[in-house]
């Protein structure tokens, strides 16, 4: 979709709204409902897909503020595209401070409106000129990223084995990147701490793999990066997160099938080939890991996932695993493996697990 | 739990015996030397009790009847006999001869007397409950005494008194009756004359109470004049006049010049005054502080002249002294007017005379009150209705509210020939059947003469009352203000945005019928915003001004969950906000916590009724407040349209780049569309 198309779309919507107003009627906009309840797990494609439900925002006394803000945000988007500029979500929030009464009081409000506009046009926010604040993620290991120098246009080859104890940082836009690799698999890690350990001991050399740290719930760029890498090089993706409901149903699920919030984009921002290496509830028992009791929110999150998450609903093994976790009433972090020695994770745990990738949870 | 402050505050007064004992203990500490240690303890106790009692008697406690005085006299003897004699002993050898066994009896008698004779002075005003405590409290005293005595080494009664100490005989010379007026002359705080501002208020209150009661009783719509003039610093002349029936000439001196003289004391009936202390106490206060007589004008017959008296109270004998008497032309057909000079202070504020009269007007919408304050303009509270309140009927006591002491007294005084007749005649709701039932349960033969009923039998009767099924007391002894008048009254005086009133059906505590009324006013220019609410308490239409925090009414208001009704309230505090709450308790026997009638005792039944009435008012208030919230939201929405529509115009113009005129057109069009849709 060229930039021109986006502007056209924005203009046509504005024209429609203006026409309704001039006719003396109340204009309305239809937004796809951005919630887990409005997604369906498409098993064949392997990601969350938006169902048809939409919320209609008719201009009334109650909605006039949000309506005005949405229109102003569209106007800002149009301006950004026309001037070939970008604004971070934070910057967009500050731009709104110039809108008098229509300004946003907190950034989450402006983020929500941006998400609405994004979903409204069925486009990626980057296409609308908005970029996220968040960091993409870190990469180390047997991978060469092919990028371009913006000034000279020359190709840049970035060897991810040459960062020493550091790492390559995934950029916000990854569509133009290409990859060269002979790695056997991609190991995606939840915590920066575990990533550091594996990088420091050059685990990628030993296992011939690419290490990627997500640092919590993966950003869109991180998901897209992994997806493009895995797709283009046809290598498997194994995910190593904490053994708790958050690690499973938020981090892993979002990486694999996308989020409920931005379901219109999940097609691109998901990694359907991802498999869950650990820590599984079974690992907690097998490896006799030290645990912490599940908090109330954890139990609630797990129960909610079993009941409402279309992904979990589709996968019996996940239902069983979460049930097991609730029953055990405990959670274990990646770092819990350190109980058996700091390098136990590299020397024993990962090798043992990697012998049976077929046993990984879906 | 019976938290009644009245009890605790009162009991010490009622029980000389105990006080004495503790006083004695203190004394012992003071001078521990002398005498053999073995004896020391009991002896000291005994001695000091004797000594102390005499002292106390002189001053406070003992303004009792002769009987009491005598009894305590006996106690002194007893003490001496214990061997206490250290100090007083000498001259008392004779008395000491009294057998020890007699002691318990002697001890008891002051107690018993106290509850019957002595009590009315303090207790009439409070409820039966207080009286009951008296009885209860006394009994331990009865038991205690013998114990002390057992320990006391017997037989040693050295007659020698120490130098400088009194002997029982010498003390006896000074022992005599204390007149009620003398007592109050020294204890003015008991009647509400403890500070200068309060003295003025109490004097006004007593006079106004009397006037209103008199008018209502005579079926006359009250016209009151209250005038206060400052004649020197802290010197005021107070005049209170009414349009009541007046007072018969021969009665005037007694009513104003004798304490405990009145028409209301012997009747159980809803009235402001009760025991006939109030106005004469004011007279006495005036006399004490200025030395001047009070002037009373009374006129009963329109065709005749009024009579005018100048009166004082002879405090030693509690009798009126007529300084002068005359007749006078008075332009009023009938009525009473009292004028007194007194040491006082006129203050503004919630406990001022101004506020008091304002509240009187609130609760007495049938009265017209002309008030001339020492400073500022005359104020007139016009009456809201010509209709007098329904006259409250006098009732007999209900068996559930009677205590042993009172019952014994009633048995003594009744004219009934037998106890069955006594029950039917002297109590309310005692049918022949109920009486037989009670007597059967108590094991008392119905034919017994009331005079022959023993204390034990009386006690059984009381227990039988509690167990028997007796109808609730009649409620025609209650005269509430009524919701309509309360609402009108509050509306006129407070001009609130919202007002409502609830009159609860009559209820009963300890055999006494009572009725709770609540009026609630919210908002409006006279109720300032964001303050603790104003709480006006009334008992039988008379405002209660002092001791708000000790009052059951305050308790009821605090323990109502106001937040649920949209009113702010901190934990354990009165709610806050622009609100006036008026709570009225009507009863033939309002349970005050003290003689000065400032707070209602905490009976659970009363608090429950207060809360029920408050809750009903609260629910109505909540509806109003929610309406207000909706209205505010509505206004907010309207401003929304004005605030945000220009942004829609601006955004569209930015996207579509049209002219400013076009933008204005879009904005105008959209505004009208929205305004129209909002109204539909």
XYZ file of C-alpha atoms in Angstrom, chain A residues 134-334:
201
model
C 9.664 0.317 22.403
C 12.895 -1.520 21.777
C 12.678 -4.434 19.383
C 14.806 -7.059 21.036
C 18.397 -8.355 21.008
C 20.012 -10.860 18.677
C 23.239 -12.835 18.970
C 24.551 -15.915 17.260
C 24.932 -17.408 13.839
C 23.188 -14.778 11.804
C 24.170 -12.105 9.343
C 21.638 -9.331 8.965
C 21.722 -7.551 5.622
C 20.789 -3.888 5.991
C 21.388 -0.717 4.004
C 23.230 2.453 4.818
C 20.584 5.150 4.569
C 22.989 7.799 3.303
C 25.065 5.860 0.802
C 22.582 3.145 -0.089
C 25.324 0.591 0.319
C 24.608 -2.829 1.662
C 25.623 -3.438 5.244
C 26.280 -6.913 6.491
C 25.951 -7.227 10.211
C 27.449 -10.358 11.676
C 25.695 -11.215 14.894
C 28.548 -13.395 16.046
C 30.789 -10.359 16.292
C 29.087 -8.505 19.116
C 31.166 -10.160 21.813
C 29.273 -10.000 25.044
C 26.846 -7.481 23.476
C 24.132 -8.011 20.888
C 22.498 -6.724 17.742
C 19.446 -4.628 18.361
C 16.356 -5.298 16.256
C 15.294 -2.048 14.566
C 11.764 -0.762 14.594
C 11.258 -1.375 10.894
C 12.425 -4.775 9.692
C 10.730 -5.210 6.323
C 13.836 -4.312 4.346
C 16.187 -6.664 6.179
C 17.584 -9.828 4.669
C 19.293 -12.700 6.376
C 22.144 -15.117 5.923
C 22.393 -18.014 8.317
C 23.172 -21.651 8.710
C 21.879 -21.982 12.220
C 19.830 -25.031 13.184
C 17.225 -23.138 15.136
C 16.277 -19.845 16.730
C 16.107 -19.774 20.515
C 13.813 -16.997 21.693
C 14.334 -16.076 25.332
C 12.079 -14.130 27.638
C 14.544 -12.513 29.974
C 17.573 -10.425 29.235
C 19.350 -12.155 32.116
C 19.149 -15.609 30.616
C 20.073 -14.176 27.204
C 23.184 -12.611 28.715
C 24.252 -15.897 30.246
C 23.884 -17.773 26.995
C 25.654 -15.053 25.014
C 28.499 -14.777 27.452
C 29.222 -18.473 27.244
C 28.771 -18.459 23.482
C 26.041 -21.001 23.723
C 25.077 -20.246 20.087
C 28.423 -21.658 19.003
C 27.891 -24.895 20.836
C 24.294 -25.318 19.740
C 24.659 -23.663 16.335
C 21.737 -21.356 16.819
C 20.527 -17.768 16.881
C 19.673 -16.273 20.271
C 16.968 -13.630 20.502
C 15.920 -11.863 23.672
C 12.381 -10.502 23.819
C 12.563 -8.713 27.156
C 9.000 -9.499 28.143
C 6.074 -9.451 25.751
C 7.611 -9.260 22.255
C 7.211 -6.039 20.348
C 5.757 -6.023 16.882
C 9.212 -5.458 15.388
C 10.615 -8.395 17.322
C 7.784 -10.674 16.225
C 8.097 -9.517 12.639
C 11.868 -9.984 12.701
C 11.616 -13.544 13.973
C 8.830 -14.294 11.522
C 10.745 -13.041 8.495
C 13.909 -14.751 9.627
C 12.218 -18.069 10.258
C 10.187 -17.875 7.057
C 13.057 -16.940 4.806
C 15.523 -19.439 6.208
C 13.024 -22.168 7.095
C 14.464 -22.767 10.519
C 12.509 -23.759 13.610
C 11.794 -21.333 16.464
C 11.987 -22.520 20.048
C 10.748 -20.369 22.857
C 12.242 -20.392 26.319
C 10.240 -18.437 28.893
C 9.327 -18.532 32.580
C 7.098 -21.349 33.661
C 4.171 -19.217 34.721
C 0.815 -18.194 33.239
C 2.250 -14.868 32.102
C 5.117 -16.487 30.238
C 2.785 -18.940 28.603
C -0.396 -17.116 27.771
C 0.958 -13.615 27.309
C 4.501 -13.806 26.060
C 4.532 -17.082 24.175
C 0.998 -16.776 22.854
C 1.515 -13.221 21.623
C 4.698 -14.238 19.860
C 3.109 -17.227 18.212
C -0.353 -16.053 17.210
C -0.449 -12.337 17.873
C -2.441 -10.188 20.248
C -6.121 -9.558 20.610
C -5.541 -5.842 20.580
C -3.990 -5.538 17.142
C -5.676 -8.499 15.516
C -5.915 -6.767 12.164
C -2.128 -7.027 11.899
C -1.508 -10.426 13.396
C -1.121 -11.921 9.980
C 2.280 -10.222 9.808
C 3.192 -9.943 13.429
C 3.176 -13.515 14.523
C 5.435 -16.555 14.439
C 3.189 -19.568 13.857
C 6.133 -21.930 13.694
C 7.198 -21.138 17.268
C 7.266 -24.051 19.693
C 7.387 -23.946 23.438
C 10.616 -25.357 24.803
C 10.124 -24.476 28.421
C 9.819 -24.016 31.170
C 6.846 -26.367 31.103
C 4.905 -27.316 34.194
C 6.335 -30.782 33.704
C 9.876 -29.364 33.818
C 9.198 -28.006 37.268
C 8.686 -31.555 38.461
C 11.254 -33.268 36.283
C 14.046 -30.873 37.175
C 12.853 -30.353 40.730
C 12.939 -26.627 40.263
C 12.584 -24.239 43.162
C 9.236 -22.487 42.889
C 7.172 -19.607 44.087
C 3.487 -19.961 44.846
C 1.127 -18.760 42.124
C -0.311 -15.380 42.935
C -4.008 -14.756 42.731
C -3.564 -12.849 39.469
C -1.578 -15.752 38.055
C -4.342 -18.222 38.816
C -6.888 -15.817 37.410
C -4.842 -15.329 34.269
C -4.481 -19.087 33.788
C -8.157 -19.776 34.344
C -9.081 -16.933 32.050
C -6.794 -18.315 29.343
C -8.335 -21.774 29.635
C -11.785 -20.312 29.344
C -11.427 -17.473 26.863
C -8.179 -17.589 24.929
C -8.981 -18.999 21.460
C -5.407 -20.282 21.159
C -5.518 -22.242 24.368
C -9.020 -23.391 23.553
C -7.705 -24.850 20.370
C -4.785 -26.721 21.933
C -5.648 -29.480 24.348
C -2.010 -29.854 25.521
C -2.009 -26.235 26.611
C -5.219 -26.666 28.544
C -3.686 -29.623 30.311
C -0.444 -27.780 30.992
C -2.227 -24.778 32.464
C -4.481 -27.012 34.537
C -1.397 -28.775 35.823
C 0.159 -25.454 36.737
C -2.967 -24.349 38.611
C -3.089 -27.658 40.391
C 0.540 -27.435 41.433
C -0.088 -23.898 42.527
C 3.482 -22.828 41.779
C 5.541 -21.097 39.125
C 9.204 -21.348 38.218
C 11.416 -18.789 36.506
C 14.062 -19.552 33.902
